[in-house]
Coordinates of N, CA and C in Angstrom, one line a residue:
M7 N 0.9 -1.2 0.0 CA 0.0 0.0 0.0 C 0.9 1.3 0.0
N8 N 0.6 2.2 -0.9 CA 1.4 3.4 -1.0 C 0.8 4.5 -0.1
V9 N 1.5 5.6 0.1 CA 1.1 6.6 1.0 C -0.2 7.3 0.5
F10 N -0.4 7.4 -0.8 CA -1.6 8.0 -1.3 C -2.9 7.2 -0.9
K11 N -2.8 5.9 -1.1 CA -3.9 5.0 -0.8 C -4.2 5.0 0.8
A12 N -3.1 5.0 1.5 CA -3.3 5.0 3.0 C -3.9 6.2 3.5
L13 N -3.5 7.4 3.0 CA -4.1 8.6 3.4 C -5.6 8.8 2.9
A14 N -5.8 8.2 1.7 CA -7.2 8.3 1.1 C -8.1 7.4 2.0
D15 N -7.7 6.2 2.3 CA -8.5 5.3 3.2 C -8.7 6.0 4.5
L16 N -7.7 6.6 5.1 CA -7.9 7.3 6.4 C -8.9 8.4 6.3
S17 N -8.8 9.2 5.2 CA -9.8 10.3 5.0 C -11.2 9.8 4.9
R18 N -11.4 8.8 4.1 CA -12.7 8.2 3.9 C -13.2 7.7 5.2
L19 N -12.4 7.0 6.0 CA -12.8 6.4 7.3 C -13.2 7.5 8.2
V20 N -12.4 8.5 8.4 CA -12.7 9.6 9.3 C -14.0 10.3 8.9
G21 N -14.1 10.6 7.6 CA -15.3 11.2 7.1 C -16.6 10.4 7.4
T22 N -16.5 9.1 7.2 CA -17.6 8.2 7.4 C -18.0 8.1 8.9
V23 N -16.9 8.1 9.8 CA -17.2 8.1 11.2 C -17.8 9.4 11.6
I24 N -17.4 10.5 11.1 CA -18.0 11.8 11.4 C -19.5 11.9 11.0
F25 N -19.8 11.4 9.8 CA -21.2 11.3 9.4 C -22.0 10.5 10.4
F26 N -21.5 9.4 10.8 CA -22.2 8.5 11.8 C -22.4 9.3 13.1
L27 N -21.3 9.9 13.6 CA -21.4 10.6 14.9 C -22.4 11.8 14.8
M28 N -22.5 12.5 13.7 CA -23.4 13.5 13.5 C -24.9 13.0 13.6
A29 N -25.1 11.8 12.9 CA -26.4 11.2 12.9 C -26.7 10.7 14.4
W30 N -25.8 10.2 15.0 CA -26.0 9.6 16.4 C -26.3 10.7 17.4
K31 N -25.6 11.9 17.3 CA -25.8 13.0 18.2 C -27.0 13.9 17.8
G32 N -27.6 13.6 16.6 CA -28.7 14.4 16.2 C -28.4 15.7 15.5
N33 N -27.2 15.9 15.0 CA -26.8 17.0 14.3 C -27.0 16.7 12.8
T34 N -28.3 16.7 12.4 CA -28.6 16.1 11.1 C -29.4 17.1 10.2
S35 N -29.5 18.4 10.6 CA -30.3 19.3 9.9 C -29.7 19.6 8.5
A36 N -28.4 19.4 8.4 CA -27.8 19.7 7.1 C -27.3 18.4 6.4
M37 N -27.7 17.2 7.0 CA -27.3 15.9 6.4 C -28.3 15.4 5.4
S38 N -27.8 14.8 4.4 CA -28.7 14.2 3.4 C -28.8 12.7 3.6
R39 N -29.9 12.3 4.0 CA -30.2 10.8 4.2 C -30.1 10.1 2.9
K40 N -30.4 10.7 1.8 CA -30.4 10.1 0.5 C -29.0 9.8 0.0
S41 N -28.0 10.7 0.3 CA -26.6 10.4 0.0 C -26.1 9.3 0.8
Q42 N -26.5 9.2 2.1 CA -26.1 8.1 3.0 C -26.6 6.8 2.5
E43 N -27.8 6.8 2.0 CA -28.4 5.5 1.5 C -27.7 5.1 0.2
L44 N -27.3 6.1 -0.6 CA -26.6 5.7 -1.9 C -25.2 5.2 -1.5
Y45 N -24.6 5.7 -0.5 CA -23.2 5.2 -0.1 C -23.3 3.8 0.5
V46 N -24.4 3.5 1.2 CA -24.6 2.1 1.6 C -24.7 1.2 0.4
L47 N -25.5 1.6 -0.6 CA -25.6 0.8 -1.8 C -24.3 0.7 -2.5
V48 N -23.5 1.7 -2.5 CA -22.1 1.6 -3.1 C -21.3 0.6 -2.4
A49 N -21.3 0.6 -1.1 CA -20.5 -0.3 -0.3 C -21.0 -1.8 -0.5
V50 N -22.3 -2.0 -0.4 CA -22.8 -3.3 -0.5 C -22.5 -3.9 -1.9
T51 N -22.8 -3.2 -2.9 CA -22.6 -3.7 -4.3 C -21.1 -3.9 -4.6
R52 N -20.2 -3.0 -4.0 CA -18.8 -3.2 -4.3 C -18.2 -4.3 -3.6
Y53 N -18.7 -4.6 -2.4 CA -18.1 -5.6 -1.5 C -18.8 -6.9 -1.5
L54 N -19.5 -7.2 -2.6 CA -20.2 -8.5 -2.6 C -19.2 -9.7 -2.5
D55 N -17.9 -9.5 -2.7 CA -16.9 -10.5 -2.6 C -16.4 -10.7 -1.2
L56 N -17.0 -10.0 -0.2 CA -16.5 -10.0 1.1 C -16.3 -11.4 1.7
F57 N -17.2 -12.3 1.4 CA -17.2 -13.6 2.0 C -16.8 -14.7 1.0
S58 N -16.5 -14.2 -0.2 CA -16.1 -15.2 -1.3 C -14.6 -15.1 -1.7
S59 N -14.0 -13.9 -1.4 CA -12.6 -13.7 -1.8 C -11.9 -13.0 -0.6
F60 N -10.7 -13.5 -0.3 CA -9.9 -12.9 0.8 C -8.6 -12.3 0.2
Y61 N -8.4 -11.0 0.5 CA -7.2 -10.3 0.0 C -6.3 -10.0 1.2
S62 N -6.8 -9.5 2.3 CA -6.0 -9.3 3.5 C -7.0 -9.0 4.6
V63 N -6.5 -9.1 5.8 CA -7.3 -8.8 7.0 C -7.7 -7.3 7.0
Y64 N -6.8 -6.4 6.5 CA -7.1 -5.0 6.5 C -8.3 -4.7 5.5
I65 N -8.2 -5.3 4.3 CA -9.2 -5.0 3.4 C -10.6 -5.5 3.8
S66 N -10.6 -6.7 4.3 CA -11.9 -7.3 4.8 C -12.4 -6.5 6.0
F67 N -11.6 -6.1 6.9 CA -12.0 -5.3 8.0 C -12.6 -3.9 7.6
M68 N -11.9 -3.3 6.6 CA -12.4 -2.0 6.1 C -13.8 -2.1 5.4
K69 N -13.9 -3.2 4.7 CA -15.2 -3.4 4.0 C -16.3 -3.5 5.0
I70 N -16.1 -4.3 6.1 CA -17.1 -4.5 7.1 C -17.4 -3.2 7.8
V71 N -16.4 -2.4 8.1 CA -16.5 -1.1 8.7 C -17.4 -0.1 7.9
Y72 N -17.1 0.0 6.6 CA -17.8 0.9 5.7 C -19.3 0.5 5.6
I73 N -19.6 -0.8 5.5 CA -21.0 -1.2 5.4 C -21.7 -1.0 6.7
S74 N -21.0 -1.4 7.8 CA -21.7 -1.2 9.2 C -21.9 0.2 9.5
L75 N -21.0 1.1 9.3 CA -21.1 2.5 9.6 C -22.2 3.1 8.7
G76 N -22.2 2.7 7.5 CA -23.2 3.3 6.6 C -24.6 2.9 7.0
V77 N -24.8 1.6 7.3 CA -26.1 1.2 7.7 C -26.6 1.8 9.0
A78 N -25.6 2.0 9.9 CA -25.9 2.6 11.2 C -26.3 4.0 11.1
T79 N -25.6 4.7 10.2 CA -25.9 6.2 10.0 C -27.3 6.3 9.4
V80 N -27.7 5.5 8.4 CA -29.0 5.6 7.9 C -30.0 5.2 8.9
A81 N -29.8 4.2 9.7 CA -30.7 3.8 10.8 C -31.0 5.0 11.7
C82 N -29.9 5.7 12.1 CA -30.0 6.8 13.0 C -30.9 7.9 12.4
L83 N -30.7 8.1 11.1 CA -31.5 9.2 10.4 C -33.0 8.8 10.3
Y84 N -33.3 7.5 10.4 CA -34.7 7.1 10.3 C -35.3 6.9 11.7
C85 N -34.5 6.5 12.7 CA -35.1 6.0 13.9 C -34.7 6.7 15.2
K86 N -33.5 7.2 15.2 CA -32.9 7.7 16.5 C -33.2 9.2 16.7
E87 N -33.8 9.5 17.8 CA -34.0 10.9 18.2 C -32.8 11.5 18.8
P88 N -32.5 12.8 18.7 CA -33.3 13.8 18.0 C -32.9 13.9 16.5
G89 N -32.1 13.0 16.0 CA -31.6 13.1 14.6 C -32.7 13.0 13.6
C90 N -33.6 12.0 13.8 CA -34.6 11.8 12.8 C -35.6 13.0 12.7
S91 N -35.8 13.7 13.8 CA -36.7 14.8 13.8 C -36.0 16.1 13.3
A92 N -34.7 16.2 13.5 CA -33.9 17.3 13.0 C -33.6 17.2 11.5
Y93 N -33.7 16.0 11.0 CA -33.4 15.8 9.5 C -34.4 16.7 8.7
N94 N -33.9 17.4 7.7 CA -34.7 18.3 6.9 C -35.0 17.6 5.6
A95 N -36.1 16.9 5.6 CA -36.5 16.2 4.4 C -36.9 17.1 3.2
A96 N -37.4 18.3 3.6 CA -37.8 19.3 2.5 C -36.6 19.7 1.7
Q97 N -35.5 19.9 2.3 CA -34.3 20.3 1.5 C -33.6 19.1 0.9
D98 N -33.8 17.9 1.4 CA -33.2 16.7 0.8 C -34.2 16.1 -0.2
S99 N -34.4 16.8 -1.3 CA -35.6 16.5 -2.1 C -35.3 15.7 -3.4
V100 N -34.0 15.4 -3.6 CA -33.7 14.6 -4.8 C -34.3 13.2 -4.8
Q101 N -34.9 12.8 -5.9 CA -35.5 11.5 -6.0 C -34.3 10.5 -6.3
H102 N -33.6 10.1 -5.3 CA -32.3 9.5 -5.5 C -32.4 8.1 -6.2
W103 N -33.4 7.3 -5.9 CA -33.5 6.0 -6.5 C -33.9 6.1 -7.9
L104 N -34.8 7.0 -8.3 CA -35.2 7.1 -9.7 C -34.2 7.9 -10.5
H105 N -33.7 9.0 -10.0 CA -32.9 9.9 -10.8 C -31.4 9.7 -10.7
I106 N -31.0 8.9 -9.7 CA -29.5 8.6 -9.6 C -29.2 7.2 -9.7
A107 N -29.8 6.4 -8.7 CA -29.4 4.9 -8.7 C -29.8 4.2 -9.9
L108 N -31.0 4.3 -10.4 CA -31.5 3.6 -11.5 C -30.7 4.0 -12.8
P109 N -30.6 5.2 -13.2 CA -29.8 5.6 -14.3 C -28.3 5.0 -14.2
C110 N -27.8 5.1 -13.0 CA -26.4 4.5 -12.9 C -26.3 3.1 -13.1
F111 N -27.4 2.3 -12.7 CA -27.4 0.9 -13.0 C -27.5 0.6 -14.4
F112 N -28.4 1.3 -15.1 CA -28.5 1.0 -16.6 C -27.3 1.5 -17.3
L113 N -26.6 2.6 -16.9 CA -25.4 3.0 -17.5 C -24.3 1.9 -17.3
A114 N -24.2 1.4 -16.1 CA -23.2 0.4 -15.8 C -23.5 -0.9 -16.6
W115 N -24.8 -1.3 -16.7 CA -25.1 -2.4 -17.5 C -24.8 -2.2 -19.0
A116 N -25.1 -1.0 -19.6 CA -24.8 -0.8 -20.9 C -23.3 -0.7 -21.2
Y117 N -22.6 -0.1 -20.3 CA -21.1 0.0 -20.4 C -20.5 -1.4 -20.3
K118 N -20.9 -2.2 -19.3 CA -20.3 -3.5 -19.2 C -20.6 -4.4 -20.4
S119 N -21.8 -4.2 -21.0 CA -22.1 -5.0 -22.2 C -21.1 -4.7 -23.3
Q120 N -20.4 -3.5 -23.3 CA -19.5 -3.2 -24.4 C -18.1 -3.6 -24.0
D121 N -17.9 -4.2 -22.9 CA -16.6 -4.7 -22.5 C -16.1 -5.8 -23.4
P122 N -15.0 -5.5 -24.1 CA -14.5 -6.5 -25.1 C -14.1 -7.8 -24.4
R123 N -13.9 -7.9 -23.1 CA -13.6 -9.1 -22.5 C -14.8 -10.0 -22.4
G124 N -15.9 -9.5 -22.7 CA -17.2 -10.3 -22.6 C -18.1 -9.8 -21.5
F125 N -19.4 -9.9 -21.8 CA -20.3 -9.5 -20.8 C -20.8 -10.8 -20.1
Y126 N -20.4 -11.0 -18.8 CA -20.7 -12.2 -18.2 C -21.5 -12.0 -16.9
L127 N -22.7 -11.3 -17.1 CA -23.6 -11.0 -16.0 C -24.1 -12.3 -15.4
Q128 N -24.4 -13.3 -16.3 CA -25.0 -14.5 -15.8 C -24.0 -15.3 -15.0
S129 N -22.7 -15.2 -15.3 CA -21.7 -16.1 -14.5 C -21.0 -15.3 -13.5
D130 N -21.1 -13.9 -13.5 CA -20.3 -13.1 -12.6 C -21.1 -11.8 -12.2
V131 N -22.0 -11.9 -11.3 CA -22.8 -10.7 -11.0 C -21.9 -9.7 -10.3
T132 N -20.9 -10.1 -9.6 CA -20.0 -9.1 -8.9 C -19.3 -8.2 -9.9
E133 N -19.1 -8.6 -11.1 CA -18.4 -7.7 -12.1 C -19.4 -6.6 -12.5
L134 N -20.6 -6.8 -12.7 CA -21.6 -5.8 -13.0 C -21.8 -4.9 -11.8
M135 N -21.9 -5.5 -10.6 CA -22.1 -4.7 -9.4 C -20.9 -3.8 -9.1
W136 N -19.7 -4.3 -9.4 CA -18.6 -3.4 -9.1 C -18.6 -2.2 -10.1
T137 N -18.9 -2.5 -11.3 CA -19.1 -1.4 -12.3 C -20.1 -0.4 -11.8
F138 N -21.3 -0.9 -11.4 CA -22.4 -0.1 -10.9 C -21.9 0.8 -9.7
S139 N -21.2 0.2 -8.8 CA -20.7 0.9 -7.6 C -19.8 2.0 -7.9
V140 N -18.9 1.8 -8.9 CA -18.0 2.9 -9.4 C -18.8 4.0 -10.0
V141 N -19.8 3.7 -10.9 CA -20.6 4.8 -11.5 C -21.4 5.5 -10.4
L142 N -22.0 4.7 -9.5 CA -22.9 5.4 -8.5 C -22.1 6.2 -7.5
E143 N -20.9 5.8 -7.2 CA -20.1 6.5 -6.2 C -19.7 7.9 -6.8
S144 N -19.6 8.0 -8.1 CA -19.2 9.3 -8.7 C -20.3 10.4 -8.4
V145 N -21.6 10.0 -8.2 CA -22.6 11.0 -8.0 C -23.4 10.7 -6.7
A146 N -22.9 9.8 -5.8 CA -23.6 9.5 -4.6 C -23.7 10.7 -3.7
M147 N -22.7 11.6 -3.7 CA -22.7 12.7 -2.8 C -23.5 13.9 -3.3
L148 N -24.1 13.8 -4.5 CA -24.8 14.9 -5.1 C -25.9 15.4 -4.3
P149 N -26.8 14.5 -3.7 CA -27.9 15.0 -2.9 C -27.4 15.8 -1.7
Q150 N -26.2 15.4 -1.1 CA -25.7 16.1 0.0 C -25.1 17.5 -0.4
L151 N -24.5 17.5 -1.6 CA -23.9 18.8 -2.0 C -25.0 19.8 -2.4
L152 N -26.1 19.3 -3.0 CA -27.2 20.1 -3.3 C -27.9 20.6 -2.0
M153 N -28.0 19.8 -1.0 CA -28.6 20.2 0.3 C -27.7 21.2 1.0
V154 N -26.4 21.1 0.9 CA -25.5 22.0 1.5 C -25.7 23.4 0.8
R155 N -25.8 23.4 -0.5 CA -26.0 24.7 -1.2 C -27.3 25.4 -0.7
R156 N -28.4 24.6 -0.6 CA -29.7 25.2 -0.1 C -29.5 25.6 1.3
S157 N -28.9 24.8 2.1 CA -28.7 25.2 3.5 C -27.9 26.4 3.7
Y158 N -26.9 26.4 2.8 CA -25.9 27.6 2.9 C -26.7 28.9 2.5
R159 N -27.5 28.9 1.5 CA -28.3 30.1 1.2 C -29.2 30.5 2.3
N160 N -29.9 29.5 2.9 CA -30.8 29.8 4.0 C -30.0 30.4 5.2
D161 N -28.8 29.8 5.5 CA -28.0 30.3 6.6 C -27.6 31.8 6.4
R162 N -27.2 32.0 5.1 CA -26.7 33.3 4.7 C -27.8 34.3 4.9
E163 N -29.0 33.9 4.5 CA -30.1 34.9 4.5 C -30.7 35.1 5.9
H164 N -30.7 34.0 6.7 CA -31.5 34.1 7.9 C -30.6 34.0 9.2
H165 N -29.4 33.4 9.1 CA -28.6 33.2 10.3 C -27.2 33.8 10.2
G166 N -26.8 34.2 9.0 CA -25.5 34.9 8.9 C -24.3 34.0 8.8
G167 N -24.5 32.7 8.8 CA -23.4 31.8 8.6 C -23.8 30.4 8.2
A168 N -23.0 29.7 7.5 CA -23.3 28.3 7.1 C -23.2 27.3 8.2
R169 N -23.8 26.2 8.0 CA -23.6 25.1 9.0 C -22.3 24.4 8.8
D170 N -21.3 24.8 9.5 CA -19.9 24.4 9.2 C -19.7 22.9 9.5
A171 N -20.5 22.3 10.4 CA -20.2 20.9 10.8 C -20.2 20.0 9.6
I172 N -21.1 20.1 8.7 CA -21.2 19.2 7.5 C -20.0 19.4 6.6
Y173 N -19.3 20.5 6.7 CA -18.2 20.7 5.7 C -17.0 19.8 6.0
V174 N -16.9 19.4 7.3 CA -15.7 18.6 7.7 C -15.7 17.3 7.0
P175 N -16.8 16.4 7.1 CA -16.8 15.2 6.4 C -16.8 15.3 4.8
L176 N -17.4 16.4 4.3 CA -17.4 16.6 2.9 C -16.0 16.9 2.4
F177 N -15.3 17.7 3.2 CA -13.9 18.0 2.9 C -13.1 16.8 2.9
L178 N -13.3 15.9 3.8 CA -12.5 14.6 3.9 C -12.8 13.7 2.7
F179 N -14.1 13.7 2.3 CA -14.4 12.8 1.2 C -13.8 13.4 -0.1
G180 N -13.8 14.7 -0.2 CA -13.1 15.3 -1.3 C -11.6 15.0 -1.4
I181 N -11.0 15.1 -0.2 CA -9.6 14.7 -0.2 C -9.4 13.2 -0.5
Y182 N -10.3 12.4 0.0 CA -10.2 10.9 -0.3 C -10.2 10.7 -1.8
R183 N -11.1 11.3 -2.5 CA -11.2 11.1 -4.0 C -10.0 11.6 -4.7
F184 N -9.5 12.8 -4.3 CA -8.3 13.4 -4.9 C -7.1 12.5 -4.7
L185 N -6.9 12.0 -3.4 CA -5.8 11.1 -3.2 C -5.9 9.8 -3.9
Y186 N -7.1 9.3 -4.2 CA -7.2 8.1 -5.0 C -6.8 8.3 -6.4
V187 N -7.0 9.5 -6.9 CA -6.5 9.8 -8.3 C -5.0 9.7 -8.3
L188 N -4.4 10.3 -7.2 CA -2.9 10.2 -7.1 C -2.4 8.8 -7.0
N189 N -3.2 8.0 -6.2 CA -2.9 6.6 -6.0 C -2.9 5.8 -7.3
W190 N -3.9 6.1 -8.2 CA -4.0 5.4 -9.5 C -2.8 5.8 -10.3
A191 N -2.5 7.1 -10.3 CA -1.4 7.6 -11.1 C 0.0 7.0 -10.7
Y192 N 0.1 6.9 -9.4 CA 1.4 6.3 -8.8 C 1.5 4.9 -9.1
R193 N 0.4 4.1 -9.0 CA 0.4 2.7 -9.3 C 0.6 2.4 -10.8
A194 N 0.1 3.3 -11.6 CA 0.3 3.2 -13.1 C 1.8 3.3 -13.4
M195 N 2.5 4.1 -12.7 CA 3.9 4.4 -12.9 C 4.8 3.3 -12.3
T196 N 4.4 2.7 -11.2 CA 5.2 1.8 -10.5 C 4.9 0.3 -10.5
E197 N 3.6 0.0 -10.9 CA 3.2 -1.4 -10.9 C 2.8 -1.8 -12.3
P198 N 3.6 -2.7 -12.9 CA 3.3 -3.1 -14.3 C 1.8 -3.6 -14.5
F199 N 1.4 -4.4 -13.5 CA 0.0 -4.9 -13.6 C -1.0 -3.8 -13.7
F200 N -0.9 -2.8 -12.9 CA -1.8 -1.7 -12.8 C -1.7 -0.9 -14.1
A201 N -0.5 -0.7 -14.6 CA -0.3 0.1 -15.8 C -1.0 -0.6 -17.0
F202 N -1.1 -1.9 -17.0 CA -1.7 -2.6 -18.2 C -3.1 -3.1 -17.9
L203 N -3.8 -2.5 -16.9 CA -5.1 -2.9 -16.7 C -5.9 -2.7 -18.0
H204 N -7.0 -3.4 -18.2 CA -7.7 -3.3 -19.4 C -8.3 -1.9 -19.5
S205 N -8.3 -1.4 -20.7 CA -8.8 0.0 -20.9 C -10.2 0.2 -20.4
Y206 N -11.0 -0.9 -20.4 CA -12.4 -0.8 -19.8 C -12.3 -0.3 -18.4
I207 N -11.4 -0.9 -17.6 CA -11.3 -0.5 -16.2 C -10.8 0.8 -16.0
R208 N -9.7 1.1 -16.8 CA -9.1 2.5 -16.7 C -10.0 3.6 -17.0
L209 N -10.9 3.3 -18.1 CA -11.8 4.4 -18.5 C -12.8 4.7 -17.4
I210 N -13.4 3.6 -16.9 CA -14.5 3.9 -15.9 C -14.0 4.5 -14.6
L211 N -12.7 4.1 -14.2 CA -12.1 4.7 -13.0 C -11.8 6.2 -13.3
T212 N -11.3 6.5 -14.5 CA -10.9 7.9 -14.9 C -12.2 8.8 -14.9
V213 N -13.2 8.3 -15.6 CA -14.4 9.2 -15.8 C -15.1 9.4 -14.4
S214 N -15.1 8.3 -13.6 CA -15.7 8.4 -12.2 C -14.9 9.4 -11.4
A215 N -13.6 9.4 -11.4 CA -12.8 10.3 -10.7 C -13.0 11.7 -11.1
F216 N -13.1 11.9 -12.5 CA -13.2 13.3 -13.0 C -14.5 13.9 -12.5
I217 N -15.6 13.1 -12.5 CA -16.9 13.7 -12.1 C -16.9 14.0 -10.6
Q218 N -16.3 13.2 -9.8 CA -16.2 13.5 -8.4 C -15.3 14.7 -8.1
V219 N -14.2 14.8 -8.8 CA -13.3 15.9 -8.6 C -14.0 17.2 -9.0
L220 N -14.8 17.2 -10.1 CA -15.6 18.3 -10.5 C -16.6 18.7 -9.4
M221 N -17.3 17.7 -8.8 CA -18.3 18.1 -7.8 C -17.7 18.7 -6.6
Y222 N -16.6 18.0 -6.1 CA -16.0 18.5 -4.9 C -15.2 19.8 -5.1
S223 N -14.8 20.1 -6.3 CA -14.1 21.4 -6.6 C -15.1 22.5 -6.5
E224 N -16.4 22.2 -6.9 CA -17.4 23.2 -6.8 C -17.7 23.5 -5.3
F225 N -17.7 22.4 -4.5 CA -17.9 22.6 -3.1 C -16.8 23.4 -2.4
F226 N -15.6 23.0 -2.8 CA -14.4 23.8 -2.2 C -14.5 25.3 -2.6
Y227 N -14.9 25.5 -3.8 CA -15.0 26.9 -4.3 C -16.0 27.6 -3.5
M228 N -17.2 27.0 -3.2 CA -18.2 27.6 -2.4 C -17.7 27.9 -1.0
Y229 N -16.9 27.0 -0.4 CA -16.5 27.2 0.9 C -15.4 28.3 1.0
V230 N -14.5 28.3 0.0 CA -13.4 29.3 0.1 C -13.8 30.7 -0.4
V231 N -14.7 30.7 -1.4 CA -15.1 32.0 -2.0 C -16.6 32.1 -1.9
P232 N -17.2 32.2 -0.7 CA -18.7 32.2 -0.5 C -19.4 33.3 -1.2
S233 N -18.8 34.5 -1.3 CA -19.5 35.6 -1.8 C -19.8 35.4 -3.3
N234 N -19.0 34.6 -4.0 CA -19.3 34.4 -5.4 C -20.5 33.6 -5.7
W235 N -21.1 33.0 -4.6 CA -22.2 32.1 -4.8 C -23.5 32.8 -4.9
T236 N -23.5 34.1 -5.0 CA -24.7 34.9 -5.2 C -24.8 35.4 -6.6
F237 N -23.8 35.0 -7.5 CA -23.8 35.5 -8.8 C -23.6 34.4 -9.8
G238 N -24.0 34.6 -11.0 CA -23.7 33.8 -12.2 C -24.3 32.4 -12.1
I239 N -23.7 31.5 -12.9 CA -24.2 30.1 -13.0 C -24.1 29.4 -11.7
A240 N -23.2 29.8 -10.8 CA -23.1 29.1 -9.5 C -24.4 29.2 -8.7
Q241 N -25.2 30.2 -9.0 CA -26.5 30.3 -8.3 C -27.3 29.1 -8.5
R242 N -27.2 28.5 -9.7 CA -28.0 27.3 -10.0 C -27.2 26.0 -9.7
G243 N -25.9 26.1 -9.8 CA -25.2 24.9 -9.4 C -24.6 24.2 -10.7
I244 N -23.3 24.3 -10.8 CA -22.6 23.8 -12.0 C -22.8 22.3 -12.1
V245 N -22.6 21.6 -10.9 CA -22.7 20.1 -10.9 C -24.1 19.7 -11.3
A246 N -25.1 20.3 -10.7 CA -26.5 19.9 -10.9 C -26.8 20.0 -12.4
I247 N -26.3 21.1 -13.0 CA -26.6 21.3 -14.4 C -25.9 20.2 -15.3
V248 N -24.6 20.0 -15.0 CA -23.8 19.0 -15.8 C -24.3 17.6 -15.6
V249 N -24.5 17.2 -14.3 CA -24.7 15.8 -14.0 C -26.2 15.4 -14.3
L250 N -27.1 16.3 -13.8 CA -28.5 16.0 -13.9 C -29.1 16.5 -15.2

């Protein structure tokens, strides 16, 4: 494991833990339950090989942690007070199953069917599910980012400041994706096997990473230069326009 992957995994883990703690303590007014549900779906579909393939104790442990924390976070948002009452469903209004998960599945299916290695859905469901998880992860945070934008405007208009707590895990997830891009670049230069991965895999990883970097770049820009979010196309949201 190289330093980029290690730091990326750490950023993702800490961000996931913070999301869970926010849900557990009831600090959920700016949290998107729909993004959390999508991330649970990402983890479950990506780690279908948890009990069929063993790579290392570390990898197996991290898979269990991501699935467990994701499910626990969603459960808190549904069932645990005061979080479930503080959750703002009106601002978390994206129809995530219909407008995000379902299109991602069909896109993964269509893309996998063009894989020159062969489309073996019938013999290897995990291959399709892995592709689906990569596609879905690239936009899974979209409901949260849209909710942050709406929450940010309300705070600016009525309270004078944004809800800073939600920015911490979002920042960590942005760092996680950026470091994974560096990890892929490093492995391509140092590991012959990774450098010669099939173009099908390289393309889907590259496109997924580009979309996520675009989304988080918009978020970072909003955080660093908040005054600019009252002008121009940013008022509508670059990511929402491009992705949706």
